[in-house]
PDB file of C-alpha atoms in Angstrom:
ATOM      1  CA  UNK A1010     126.042 102.124 119.685  1.00 50.00           C
ATOM      2  CA  UNK A1011     122.443 101.496 120.343  1.00 44.00           C
ATOM      3  CA  UNK A1012     121.440  99.240 117.509  1.00 45.00           C
ATOM      4  CA  UNK A1013     117.864  98.281 118.233  1.00 42.00           C
ATOM      5  CA  UNK A1014     116.181  94.940 117.938  1.00 39.00           C
ATOM      6  CA  UNK A1015     114.022  94.639 114.803  1.00 46.00           C
ATOM      7  CA  UNK A1016     110.389  94.904 115.717  1.00 40.00           C
ATOM      8  CA  UNK A1017     111.231  95.807 119.308  1.00 37.00           C
ATOM      9  CA  UNK A1018     108.263  96.924 121.372  1.00 32.00           C
ATOM     10  CA  UNK A1019     108.020 100.631 122.049  1.00 32.00           C
ATOM     11  CA  UNK A1020     108.543 102.537 125.249  1.00 30.00           C
ATOM     12  CA  UNK A1021     111.831 103.061 127.021  1.00 28.00           C
ATOM     13  CA  UNK A1022     113.990 101.335 124.431  1.00 26.00           C
ATOM     14  CA  UNK A1023     117.402 100.782 125.883  1.00 25.00           C
ATOM     15  CA  UNK A1024     119.975 103.234 124.571  1.00 33.00           C
ATOM     16  CA  UNK A1025     117.439 105.167 122.469  1.00 38.00           C
ATOM     17  CA  UNK A1026     117.568 108.989 122.358  1.00 38.00           C
ATOM     18  CA  UNK A1027     113.981 109.110 121.132  1.00 39.00           C
ATOM     19  CA  UNK A1028     110.775 109.721 123.093  1.00 35.00           C
ATOM     20  CA  UNK A1029     108.497 106.906 124.133  1.00 33.00           C
ATOM     21  CA  UNK A1030     105.668 106.084 121.718  1.00 33.00           C
ATOM     22  CA  UNK A1031     102.497 108.108 121.732  1.00 32.00           C
ATOM     23  CA  UNK A1032      99.008 107.674 120.353  1.00 29.00           C
ATOM     24  CA  UNK A1033      98.078 106.607 116.858  1.00 31.00           C
ATOM     25  CA  UNK A1034      97.587 108.705 113.753  1.00 30.00           C
ATOM     26  CA  UNK A1035      94.583 109.004 111.525  1.00 32.00           C
ATOM     27  CA  UNK A1036      94.814 109.534 107.776  1.00 33.00           C
ATOM     28  CA  UNK A1037      92.794 112.083 105.809  1.00 34.00           C
ATOM     29  CA  UNK A1038      89.315 110.875 104.998  1.00 34.00           C
ATOM     30  CA  UNK A1039      89.185 108.769 101.848  1.00 34.00           C
ATOM     31  CA  UNK A1040      92.957 108.666 101.361  1.00 34.00           C
ATOM     32  CA  UNK A1041      95.383 105.797 101.705  1.00 36.00           C
ATOM     33  CA  UNK A1042      98.339 106.947 103.825  1.00 37.00           C
ATOM     34  CA  UNK A1043     101.443 107.661 101.696  1.00 41.00           C
ATOM     35  CA  UNK A1044     103.722 104.673 101.339  1.00 43.00           C
ATOM     36  CA  UNK A1045     100.889 102.179 101.924  1.00 37.00           C
ATOM     37  CA  UNK A1046      99.885 101.292  98.409  1.00 36.00           C
ATOM     38  CA  UNK A1047      97.520  98.363  98.121  1.00 34.00           C
ATOM     39  CA  UNK A1048      96.509  98.678 101.758  1.00 33.00           C
ATOM     40  CA  UNK A1049      98.635  98.796 104.864  1.00 32.00           C
ATOM     41  CA  UNK A1050     102.139  97.454 104.359  1.00 31.00           C
ATOM     42  CA  UNK A1051     103.545  95.021 106.918  1.00 34.00           C
ATOM     43  CA  UNK A1052     104.400  96.918 110.072  1.00 34.00           C
ATOM     44  CA  UNK A1053     102.279  99.961 109.202  1.00 34.00           C
ATOM     45  CA  UNK A1054     100.463  99.644 112.511  1.00 33.00           C
ATOM     46  CA  UNK A1055     103.831  99.931 114.260  1.00 32.00           C
ATOM     47  CA  UNK A1056     104.493 103.254 112.606  1.00 34.00           C
ATOM     48  CA  UNK A1057     101.001 104.668 112.824  1.00 33.00           C
ATOM     49  CA  UNK A1058     100.177 103.552 116.326  1.00 31.00           C
ATOM     50  CA  UNK A1059     103.533 103.006 117.995  1.00 34.00           C
ATOM     51  CA  UNK A1060     105.909 105.723 116.847  1.00 42.00           C
ATOM     52  CA  UNK A1061     106.948 108.665 118.965  1.00 52.00           C
ATOM     53  CA  UNK A1062     107.145 112.161 117.529  1.00 61.00           C
ATOM     54  CA  UNK A1063     110.094 112.504 115.141  1.00 81.00           C
ATOM     55  CA  UNK A1064     113.107 114.688 115.728  1.00 95.00           C
ATOM     56  CA  UNK A1065     115.508 116.701 113.606  1.00 96.00           C
ATOM     57  CA  UNK A1066     118.591 115.471 111.847  1.00 97.00           C
ATOM     58  CA  UNK A1067     120.464 118.386 110.252  1.00 97.00           C
ATOM     59  CA  UNK A1068     122.524 117.014 107.344  1.00 96.00           C
ATOM     60  CA  UNK A1069     124.958 119.902 107.142  1.00 91.00           C
ATOM     61  CA  UNK A1070     124.501 123.646 107.504  1.00 93.00           C
ATOM     62  CA  UNK A1071     126.871 126.039 105.774  1.00 93.00           C
ATOM     63  CA  UNK A1072     130.011 127.287 107.514  1.00 94.00           C
ATOM     64  CA  UNK A1073     129.190 129.104 110.785  1.00 95.00           C
ATOM     65  CA  UNK A1074     130.514 132.369 109.343  1.00 94.00           C
ATOM     66  CA  UNK A1075     128.054 132.087 106.450  1.00 93.00           C
ATOM     67  CA  UNK A1076     125.152 130.657 108.449  1.00 94.00           C
ATOM     68  CA  UNK A1077     125.497 131.896 112.051  1.00 95.00           C
ATOM     69  CA  UNK A1078     121.732 132.011 112.663  1.00 94.00           C
ATOM     70  CA  UNK A1079     121.321 128.408 111.485  1.00 95.00           C
ATOM     71  CA  UNK A1080     123.864 127.115 113.989  1.00 96.00           C
ATOM     72  CA  UNK A1081     122.510 129.292 116.792  1.00 95.00           C
ATOM     73  CA  UNK A1082     118.978 127.983 116.268  1.00 94.00           C
ATOM     74  CA  UNK A1083     120.067 124.423 116.968  1.00 95.00           C
ATOM     75  CA  UNK A1084     120.665 125.220 120.642  1.00 94.00           C
ATOM     76  CA  UNK A1085     117.331 126.981 121.084  1.00 92.00           C
ATOM     77  CA  UNK A1086     115.409 125.422 123.986  1.00 89.00           C
ATOM     78  CA  UNK A1087     112.848 122.763 123.035  1.00 87.00           C
ATOM     79  CA  UNK A1088     114.379 122.173 119.591  1.00 92.00           C
ATOM     80  CA  UNK A1089     113.990 118.389 119.114  1.00 94.00           C
ATOM     81  CA  UNK A1090     117.467 117.862 117.666  1.00 95.00           C
ATOM     82  CA  UNK A1091     118.717 114.297 117.273  1.00 96.00           C
ATOM     83  CA  UNK A1092     121.992 115.257 115.600  1.00 97.00           C
ATOM     84  CA  UNK A1093     123.688 117.858 113.399  1.00 97.00           C
ATOM     85  CA  UNK A1094     126.417 117.223 110.825  1.00 98.00           C
ATOM     86  CA  UNK A1095     129.603 119.280 110.827  1.00 98.00           C
ATOM     87  CA  UNK A1096     131.106 119.597 107.352  1.00 96.00           C
ATOM     88  CA  UNK A1097     134.064 121.966 107.410  1.00 97.00           C
ATOM     89  CA  UNK A1098     135.394 121.474 103.857  1.00 94.00           C
ATOM     90  CA  UNK A1099     133.875 118.270 102.497  1.00 93.00           C
ATOM     91  CA  UNK A1100     135.266 116.725 105.640  1.00 97.00           C
ATOM     92  CA  UNK A1101     137.333 118.116 108.532  1.00 98.00           C
ATOM     93  CA  UNK A1102     139.510 120.402 106.411  1.00 96.00           C
ATOM     94  CA  UNK A1103     143.275 120.619 106.473  1.00 96.00           C
ATOM     95  CA  UNK A1104     143.570 122.483 109.773  1.00 96.00           C
ATOM     96  CA  UNK A1105     141.323 123.247 112.769  1.00 97.00           C
ATOM     97  CA  UNK A1106     138.749 125.958 112.054  1.00 97.00           C
ATOM     98  CA  UNK A1107     138.075 128.087 115.144  1.00 97.00           C
ATOM     99  CA  UNK A1108     134.569 129.048 114.004  1.00 97.00           C
ATOM    100  CA  UNK A1109     133.562 125.429 113.457  1.00 97.00           C
ATOM    101  CA  UNK A1110     135.186 124.463 116.741  1.00 97.00           C
ATOM    102  CA  UNK A1111     133.078 127.073 118.547  1.00 97.00           C
ATOM    103  CA  UNK A1112     129.857 125.973 116.823  1.00 97.00           C
ATOM    104  CA  UNK A1113     130.481 122.304 117.558  1.00 97.00           C
ATOM    105  CA  UNK A1114     131.470 123.103 121.121  1.00 96.00           C
ATOM    106  CA  UNK A1115     128.228 124.948 121.825  1.00 96.00           C
ATOM    107  CA  UNK A1116     126.198 121.957 120.664  1.00 96.00           C
ATOM    108  CA  UNK A1117     128.309 119.467 122.593  1.00 95.00           C
ATOM    109  CA  UNK A1118     128.122 121.563 125.755  1.00 95.00           C
ATOM    110  CA  UNK A1119     124.336 121.597 125.359  1.00 94.00           C
ATOM    111  CA  UNK A1120     124.378 117.767 125.293  1.00 93.00           C
ATOM    112  CA  UNK A1121     123.538 117.677 121.590  1.00 95.00           C
ATOM    113  CA  UNK A1122     125.154 115.224 119.203  1.00 96.00           C
ATOM    114  CA  UNK A1123     127.540 116.488 116.499  1.00 97.00           C
ATOM    115  CA  UNK A1124     128.484 114.135 113.658  1.00 98.00           C
ATOM    116  CA  UNK A1125     131.528 114.570 111.448  1.00 98.00           C
ATOM    117  CA  UNK A1126     130.899 114.452 107.691  1.00 98.00           C
ATOM    118  CA  UNK A1127     132.724 111.668 105.868  1.00 98.00           C
ATOM    119  CA  UNK A1128     132.260 111.274 102.110  1.00 98.00           C
ATOM    120  CA  UNK A1129     132.337 107.604 101.110  1.00 98.00           C
ATOM    121  CA  UNK A1130     132.044 108.504  97.387  1.00 97.00           C
ATOM    122  CA  UNK A1131     129.837 105.428  96.931  1.00 97.00           C
ATOM    123  CA  UNK A1132     132.648 103.182  98.105  1.00 96.00           C
ATOM    124  CA  UNK A1133     135.366 104.861  96.052  1.00 95.00           C
ATOM    125  CA  UNK A1134     137.485 106.308  98.876  1.00 96.00           C
ATOM    126  CA  UNK A1135     140.264 104.226 100.453  1.00 96.00           C
ATOM    127  CA  UNK A1136     139.781 103.246 104.080  1.00 97.00           C
ATOM    128  CA  UNK A1137     143.020 105.012 105.068  1.00 97.00           C
ATOM    129  CA  UNK A1138     141.679 108.372 103.829  1.00 97.00           C
ATOM    130  CA  UNK A1139     138.449 107.948 105.755  1.00 98.00           C
ATOM    131  CA  UNK A1140     140.333 107.027 108.922  1.00 97.00           C
ATOM    132  CA  UNK A1141     142.571 110.092 108.587  1.00 98.00           C
ATOM    133  CA  UNK A1142     139.530 112.370 108.242  1.00 98.00           C
ATOM    134  CA  UNK A1143     137.809 110.665 111.163  1.00 98.00           C
ATOM    135  CA  UNK A1144     140.843 111.176 113.398  1.00 97.00           C
ATOM    136  CA  UNK A1145     140.910 114.885 112.543  1.00 98.00           C
ATOM    137  CA  UNK A1146     137.243 115.244 113.401  1.00 98.00           C
ATOM    138  CA  UNK A1147     137.793 113.528 116.734  1.00 97.00           C
ATOM    139  CA  UNK A1148     140.994 115.359 117.638  1.00 97.00           C
ATOM    140  CA  UNK A1149     139.910 118.829 116.507  1.00 97.00           C
ATOM    141  CA  UNK A1150     136.154 118.947 117.016  1.00 97.00           C
ATOM    142  CA  UNK A1151     135.403 116.155 119.529  1.00 96.00           C
ATOM    143  CA  UNK A1152     132.532 114.849 117.399  1.00 97.00           C
ATOM    144  CA  UNK A1153     130.210 112.205 118.834  1.00 96.00           C
ATOM    145  CA  UNK A1154     129.939 110.130 115.660  1.00 97.00           C
ATOM    146  CA  UNK A1155     129.946 110.292 111.886  1.00 98.00           C
ATOM    147  CA  UNK A1156     127.583 110.872 108.977  1.00 98.00           C
ATOM    148  CA  UNK A1157     128.740 108.726 106.063  1.00 98.00           C
ATOM    149  CA  UNK A1158     127.577 110.659 103.023  1.00 98.00           C
ATOM    150  CA  UNK A1159     127.181 109.106  99.573  1.00 97.00           C
ATOM    151  CA  UNK A1160     127.141 105.679 101.164  1.00 98.00           C
ATOM    152  CA  UNK A1161     126.684 102.825  98.697  1.00 98.00           C
ATOM    153  CA  UNK A1162     123.485 100.834  98.942  1.00 98.00           C
ATOM    154  CA  UNK A1163     124.169  97.597  97.079  1.00 98.00           C
ATOM    155  CA  UNK A1164     124.848  94.147  98.448  1.00 97.00           C
ATOM    156  CA  UNK A1165     128.278  93.965  96.792  1.00 97.00           C
ATOM    157  CA  UNK A1166     129.540  97.026  98.709  1.00 97.00           C
ATOM    158  CA  UNK A1167     128.224  95.872 102.091  1.00 98.00           C
ATOM    159  CA  UNK A1168     131.440  94.148 103.279  1.00 97.00           C
ATOM    160  CA  UNK A1169     133.456  97.311 102.551  1.00 97.00           C
ATOM    161  CA  UNK A1170     131.000  99.532 104.424  1.00 98.00           C
ATOM    162  CA  UNK A1171     131.043  97.162 107.381  1.00 97.00           C
ATOM    163  CA  UNK A1172     134.830  97.355 107.484  1.00 97.00           C
ATOM    164  CA  UNK A1173     134.577 101.145 107.484  1.00 98.00           C
ATOM    165  CA  UNK A1174     131.986 101.261 110.269  1.00 97.00           C
ATOM    166  CA  UNK A1175     133.868  98.714 112.386  1.00 97.00           C
ATOM    167  CA  UNK A1176     137.015 100.832 112.087  1.00 97.00           C
ATOM    168  CA  UNK A1177     135.139 104.006 112.978  1.00 97.00           C
ATOM    169  CA  UNK A1178     133.675 102.276 116.022  1.00 95.00           C
ATOM    170  CA  UNK A1179     137.176 101.439 117.210  1.00 95.00           C
ATOM    171  CA  UNK A1180     138.214 105.074 116.820  1.00 95.00           C
ATOM    172  CA  UNK A1181     135.129 106.271 118.673  1.00 95.00           C
ATOM    173  CA  UNK A1182     135.828 103.830 121.487  1.00 91.00           C
ATOM    174  CA  UNK A1183     139.326 105.270 121.842  1.00 87.00           C
ATOM    175  CA  UNK A1184     138.191 108.889 121.486  1.00 76.00           C
ATOM    176  CA  UNK A1185     140.461 111.873 120.732  1.00 74.00           C
ATOM    177  CA  UNK A1186     144.056 110.940 121.396  1.00 57.00           C
ATOM    178  CA  UNK A1187     142.978 107.476 122.533  1.00 49.00           C
ATOM    179  CA  UNK A1188     141.633 108.836 125.818  1.00 40.00           C
ATOM    180  CA  UNK A1189     138.184 107.367 125.380  1.00 40.00           C
ATOM    181  CA  UNK A1190     135.872 110.221 126.555  1.00 38.00           C
ATOM    182  CA  UNK A1191     132.921 108.548 124.847  1.00 38.00           C
ATOM    183  CA  UNK A1192     132.705 105.737 127.343  1.00 36.00           C
ATOM    184  CA  UNK A1193     134.202 102.284 127.552  1.00 34.00           C
ATOM    185  CA  UNK A1194     131.901  99.537 126.380  1.00 33.00           C
ATOM    186  CA  UNK A1195     131.615  96.572 124.143  1.00 34.00           C
ATOM    187  CA  UNK A1196     129.828  97.249 120.890  1.00 35.00           C
ATOM    188  CA  UNK A1197     127.415  94.393 120.268  1.00 32.00           C
ATOM    189  CA  UNK A1198     125.064  94.289 117.318  1.00 36.00           C
ATOM    190  CA  UNK A1199     121.519  93.143 117.008  1.00 41.00           C
ATOM    191  CA  UNK A1200     121.014  90.592 114.314  1.00 35.00           C
ATOM    192  CA  UNK A1201     117.983  91.467 112.272  1.00 42.00           C
ATOM    193  CA  UNK A1202     116.065  89.150 109.973  1.00 40.00           C
ATOM    194  CA  UNK A1203     118.421  90.036 107.119  1.00 40.00           C
ATOM    195  CA  UNK A1204     121.691  89.793 109.049  1.00 41.00           C
ATOM    196  CA  UNK A1205     122.390  86.118 108.559  1.00 35.00           C
ATOM    197  CA  UNK A1206     122.958  83.694 105.741  1.00 32.00           C
ATOM    198  CA  UNK A1207     123.963  85.276 102.414  1.00 30.00           C
ATOM    199  CA  UNK A1208     123.627  88.807 103.797  1.00 27.00           C
ATOM    200  CA  UNK A1209     126.006  88.324 106.691  1.00 34.00           C
ATOM    201  CA  UNK A1210     129.577  89.406 106.016  1.00 31.00           C
ATOM    202  CA  UNK A1211     130.815  89.462 109.589  1.00 32.00           C
ATOM    203  CA  UNK A1212     130.510  87.881 112.987  1.00 28.00           C
ATOM    204  CA  UNK A1213     127.978  90.089 114.745  1.00 25.00           C
ATOM    205  CA  UNK A1214     125.760  89.145 117.633  1.00 27.00           C
ATOM    206  CA  UNK A1215     124.787  89.960 121.171  1.00 26.00           C
ATOM    207  CA  UNK A1216     122.343  92.258 122.878  1.00 24.00           C
ATOM    208  CA  UNK A1217     121.970  96.009 122.346  1.00 27.00           C
ATOM    209  CA  UNK A1218     124.249  98.321 124.220  1.00 26.00           C
ATOM    210  CA  UNK A1219     122.467 100.248 126.936  1.00 31.00           C
ATOM    211  CA  UNK A1220     123.266 103.548 128.587  1.00 32.00           C
ATOM    212  CA  UNK A1221     122.878 107.264 128.196  1.00 34.00           C
ATOM    213  CA  UNK A1222     121.837 108.462 124.717  1.00 35.00           C
ATOM    214  CA  UNK A1223     125.033 110.503 124.710  1.00 38.00           C
ATOM    215  CA  UNK A1224     127.348 107.606 125.538  1.00 49.00           C
ATOM    216  CA  UNK A1225     129.437 106.310 122.710  1.00 59.00           C
ATOM    217  CA  UNK A1226     129.691 107.218 119.063  1.00 87.00           C
ATOM    218  CA  UNK A1227     126.867 107.298 116.566  1.00 96.00           C
ATOM    219  CA  UNK A1228     126.907 106.318 112.903  1.00 98.00           C
ATOM    220  CA  UNK A1229     124.445 107.393 110.205  1.00 98.00           C
ATOM    221  CA  UNK A1230     124.686 105.956 106.692  1.00 98.00           C
ATOM    222  CA  UNK A1231     123.660 108.524 104.068  1.00 98.00           C
ATOM    223  CA  UNK A1232     122.355 106.261 101.314  1.00 98.00           C
ATOM    224  CA  UNK A1233     119.512 108.544 100.247  1.00 97.00           C
ATOM    225  CA  UNK A1234     117.596 105.486  99.023  1.00 98.00           C
ATOM    226  CA  UNK A1235     116.535 102.190 100.541  1.00 98.00           C
ATOM    227  CA  UNK A1236     119.713 100.094 100.695  1.00 98.00           C
ATOM    228  CA  UNK A1237     120.164  96.362 100.840  1.00 98.00           C
ATOM    229  CA  UNK A1238     118.664  95.309 104.196  1.00 98.00           C
ATOM    230  CA  UNK A1239     122.001  94.016 105.468  1.00 98.00           C
ATOM    231  CA  UNK A1240     123.117  97.631 106.049  1.00 98.00           C
ATOM    232  CA  UNK A1241     120.774  97.848 109.028  1.00 97.00           C
ATOM    233  CA  UNK A1242     123.371  95.967 111.086  1.00 96.00           C
ATOM    234  CA  UNK A1243     126.170  98.386 110.182  1.00 97.00           C
ATOM    235  CA  UNK A1244     125.006 101.646 111.779  1.00 97.00           C
ATOM    236  CA  UNK A1245     122.591 103.327 114.163  1.00 97.00           C
ATOM    237  CA  UNK A1246     120.523 104.953 111.413  1.00 98.00           C
ATOM    238  CA  UNK A1247     120.042 104.738 107.652  1.00 98.00           C
ATOM    239  CA  UNK A1248     118.996 107.642 105.434  1.00 98.00           C
ATOM    240  CA  UNK A1249     116.425 105.891 103.237  1.00 98.00           C
ATOM    241  CA  UNK A1250     115.202 109.017 101.450  1.00 98.00           C
ATOM    242  CA  UNK A1251     117.037 112.173 100.405  1.00 97.00           C
ATOM    243  CA  UNK A1252     115.537 114.199  97.595  1.00 96.00           C
ATOM    244  CA  UNK A1253     112.792 116.535  96.409  1.00 96.00           C
ATOM    245  CA  UNK A1254     109.242 116.798  97.676  1.00 97.00           C
ATOM    246  CA  UNK A1255     107.912 115.924  94.224  1.00 95.00           C
ATOM    247  CA  UNK A1256     109.381 112.428  94.670  1.00 97.00           C
ATOM    248  CA  UNK A1257     108.800 112.116  98.400  1.00 98.00           C
ATOM    249  CA  UNK A1258     105.037 112.597  98.317  1.00 96.00           C
ATOM    250  CA  UNK A1259     104.684 109.497  96.115  1.00 96.00           C
ATOM    251  CA  UNK A1260     107.464 107.449  97.685  1.00 97.00           C
ATOM    252  CA  UNK A1261     107.113 103.944  99.127  1.00 95.00           C
ATOM    253  CA  UNK A1262     108.829 102.373 102.102  1.00 97.00           C
ATOM    254  CA  UNK A1263     110.687  99.127 101.439  1.00 97.00           C
ATOM    255  CA  UNK A1264     108.871  96.195 103.017  1.00 97.00           C
ATOM    256  CA  UNK A1265     111.886  95.099 105.089  1.00 98.00           C
ATOM    257  CA  UNK A1266     111.937  98.395 107.030  1.00 98.00           C
ATOM    258  CA  UNK A1267     108.750  97.316 108.824  1.00 96.00           C
ATOM    259  CA  UNK A1268     110.893  94.906 110.857  1.00 96.00           C
ATOM    260  CA  UNK A1269     112.673  97.821 112.541  1.00 97.00           C
ATOM    261  CA  UNK A1270     111.484 100.717 114.739  1.00 96.00           C
ATOM    262  CA  UNK A1271     111.347 104.297 113.390  1.00 96.00           C
ATOM    263  CA  UNK A1272     114.503 105.216 115.317  1.00 94.00           C
ATOM    264  CA  UNK A1273     116.518 103.469 112.630  1.00 97.00           C
ATOM    265  CA  UNK A1274     115.509 105.613 109.635  1.00 98.00           C
ATOM    266  CA  UNK A1275     116.028 109.176 108.389  1.00 98.00           C
ATOM    267  CA  UNK A1276     114.237 111.189 105.676  1.00 98.00           C
ATOM    268  CA  UNK A1277     115.734 114.400 104.212  1.00 98.00           C
ATOM    269  CA  UNK A1278     113.435 116.319 101.875  1.00 97.00           C
ATOM    270  CA  UNK A1279     113.903 119.636 100.060  1.00 96.00           C
ATOM    271  CA  UNK A1280     111.427 121.768  98.139  1.00 96.00           C
ATOM    272  CA  UNK A1281     108.585 121.125 100.612  1.00 97.00           C
ATOM    273  CA  UNK A1282     105.894 123.833 100.267  1.00 96.00           C
ATOM    274  CA  UNK A1283     104.870 125.388 103.562  1.00 95.00           C
ATOM    275  CA  UNK A1284     101.278 124.316 102.924  1.00 96.00           C
ATOM    276  CA  UNK A1285     102.387 120.658 102.687  1.00 97.00           C
ATOM    277  CA  UNK A1286     104.460 120.504 105.890  1.00 96.00           C
ATOM    278  CA  UNK A1287     101.795 118.545 107.766  1.00 95.00           C
ATOM    279  CA  UNK A1288     101.541 116.092 104.888  1.00 97.00           C
ATOM    280  CA  UNK A1289     105.301 115.597 104.862  1.00 96.00           C
ATOM    281  CA  UNK A1290     105.286 114.809 108.588  1.00 94.00           C
ATOM    282  CA  UNK A1291     102.483 112.303 108.109  1.00 94.00           C
ATOM    283  CA  UNK A1292     104.414 110.563 105.322  1.00 96.00           C
ATOM    284  CA  UNK A1293     107.462 110.285 107.563  1.00 96.00           C
ATOM    285  CA  UNK A1294     105.414 108.730 110.342  1.00 93.00           C
ATOM    286  CA  UNK A1295     103.563 106.305 108.101  1.00 95.00           C
ATOM    287  CA  UNK A1296     106.799 105.207 106.460  1.00 96.00           C
ATOM    288  CA  UNK A1297     108.516 104.821 109.813  1.00 96.00           C
ATOM    289  CA  UNK A1298     111.162 107.571 109.828  1.00 97.00           C
ATOM    290  CA  UNK A1299     112.113 108.742 113.319  1.00 96.00           C
ATOM    291  CA  UNK A1300     114.492 111.514 112.219  1.00 97.00           C
ATOM    292  CA  UNK A1301     113.645 114.064 109.523  1.00 97.00           C
ATOM    293  CA  UNK A1302     114.721 117.339 107.979  1.00 97.00           C
ATOM    294  CA  UNK A1303     112.349 119.221 105.673  1.00 97.00           C
ATOM    295  CA  UNK A1304     113.110 122.490 103.923  1.00 96.00           C
ATOM    296  CA  UNK A1305     111.341 124.694 101.410  1.00 95.00           C
ATOM    297  CA  UNK A1306     114.655 125.389  99.692  1.00 92.00           C
ATOM    298  CA  UNK A1307     114.238 124.081  96.172  1.00 82.00           C
ATOM    299  CA  UNK A1308     116.140 121.691  93.962  1.00 63.00           C
ATOM    300  CA  UNK A1309     117.592 124.695  92.128  1.00 64.00           C
ATOM    301  CA  UNK A1310     119.695 125.480  95.183  1.00 64.00           C
ATOM    302  CA  UNK A1311     123.190 124.036  94.988  1.00 71.00           C
ATOM    303  CA  UNK A1312     122.935 122.646  98.509  1.00 86.00           C
ATOM    304  CA  UNK A1313     119.334 122.975  99.675  1.00 92.00           C
ATOM    305  CA  UNK A1314     120.031 121.765 103.224  1.00 93.00           C
ATOM    306  CA  UNK A1315     122.700 124.374 104.018  1.00 93.00           C
ATOM    307  CA  UNK A1316     120.304 127.112 105.107  1.00 91.00           C
ATOM    308  CA  UNK A1317     117.464 127.503 107.548  1.00 91.00           C
ATOM    309  CA  UNK A1318     114.068 126.521 106.112  1.00 95.00           C
ATOM    310  CA  UNK A1319     111.705 129.440 105.598  1.00 94.00           C
ATOM    311  CA  UNK A1320     109.184 127.669 107.823  1.00 95.00           C
ATOM    312  CA  UNK A1321     111.709 126.827 110.577  1.00 95.00           C
ATOM    313  CA  UNK A1322     109.635 128.096 113.523  1.00 93.00           C
ATOM    314  CA  UNK A1323     106.554 126.265 112.313  1.00 94.00           C
ATOM    315  CA  UNK A1324     108.581 123.130 111.618  1.00 94.00           C
ATOM    316  CA  UNK A1325     110.089 123.045 115.100  1.00 93.00           C
ATOM    317  CA  UNK A1326     106.742 123.681 116.773  1.00 90.00           C
ATOM    318  CA  UNK A1327     104.968 120.943 114.795  1.00 89.00           C
ATOM    319  CA  UNK A1328     107.600 118.258 114.837  1.00 85.00           C
ATOM    320  CA  UNK A1329     107.208 117.725 118.551  1.00 63.00           C
ATOM    321  CA  UNK A1330     103.494 117.019 118.406  1.00 58.00           C
ATOM    322  CA  UNK A1331     101.112 114.851 116.438  1.00 44.00           C
ATOM    323  CA  UNK A1332      99.698 116.139 113.181  1.00 40.00           C
ATOM    324  CA  UNK A1333      96.093 114.986 112.868  1.00 36.00           C
ATOM    325  CA  UNK A1334      93.539 115.771 110.220  1.00 35.00           C
TER     326      UNK A1334
END
């Protein structure tokens, strides 16, 4: 996995699937950029002046039979997809689903990353259950990593989550049936400023793994809030916001996130009005989120991220370029 060095300089980061940094952003006249209360937070210049255009992380469309257009759109040329989550039945299901297998196969064949959905239930699920689900995802759907939904965020749960991610890494190294199609490599970790002393619950060290963006497995922790900073050493990306636009537009980035590049963070926002799409993209950039998913589906929807946003075409066209006002 390509865990990146905190505060690493931009441009050609080793093992990163993200574009090289571009030019800076300007904020609307007379306004403080969202997430920068009391002036620029530490590292704000990194995000505003050093971040590349964000890409899409799809947290879980509905079943391909229910949402065929949604899955088809992910393979459309020029769609800046970082990953898509496959959730068959709150996990891999009890038997292989041919429709999900076909959908996942089309993405994999297009060199796009598919992540299997694992529900951590905020630390309440036994490790053995998670391993069994992970094996099914690997054997049946050949996923390239995992999205750990409802991941706990507290310091007390960090050792458990690290045990889970270490076990998943071993499975991903072996691949389906132990054949190892994801590449043979060591899996070193970068030690960030919060990965030592009282925050350190394991022996991690070394330099970041380098190689193709599609080599090896990928882990995303679905906290939905800013977790304890020690979680940054446990996965490739952290979901530090998941919720409604009404909260997102006034949200703040935790100060410790400034020590890491945008590639490490994900924002998932529902209920975004079409007229505020540019503003949402600016917030993501100023807060340092390299992967995003915005939808106009509201909080009243049972699962607002399951369907295609009403502004999908506009979203895809804007996410690959700078939004300046």
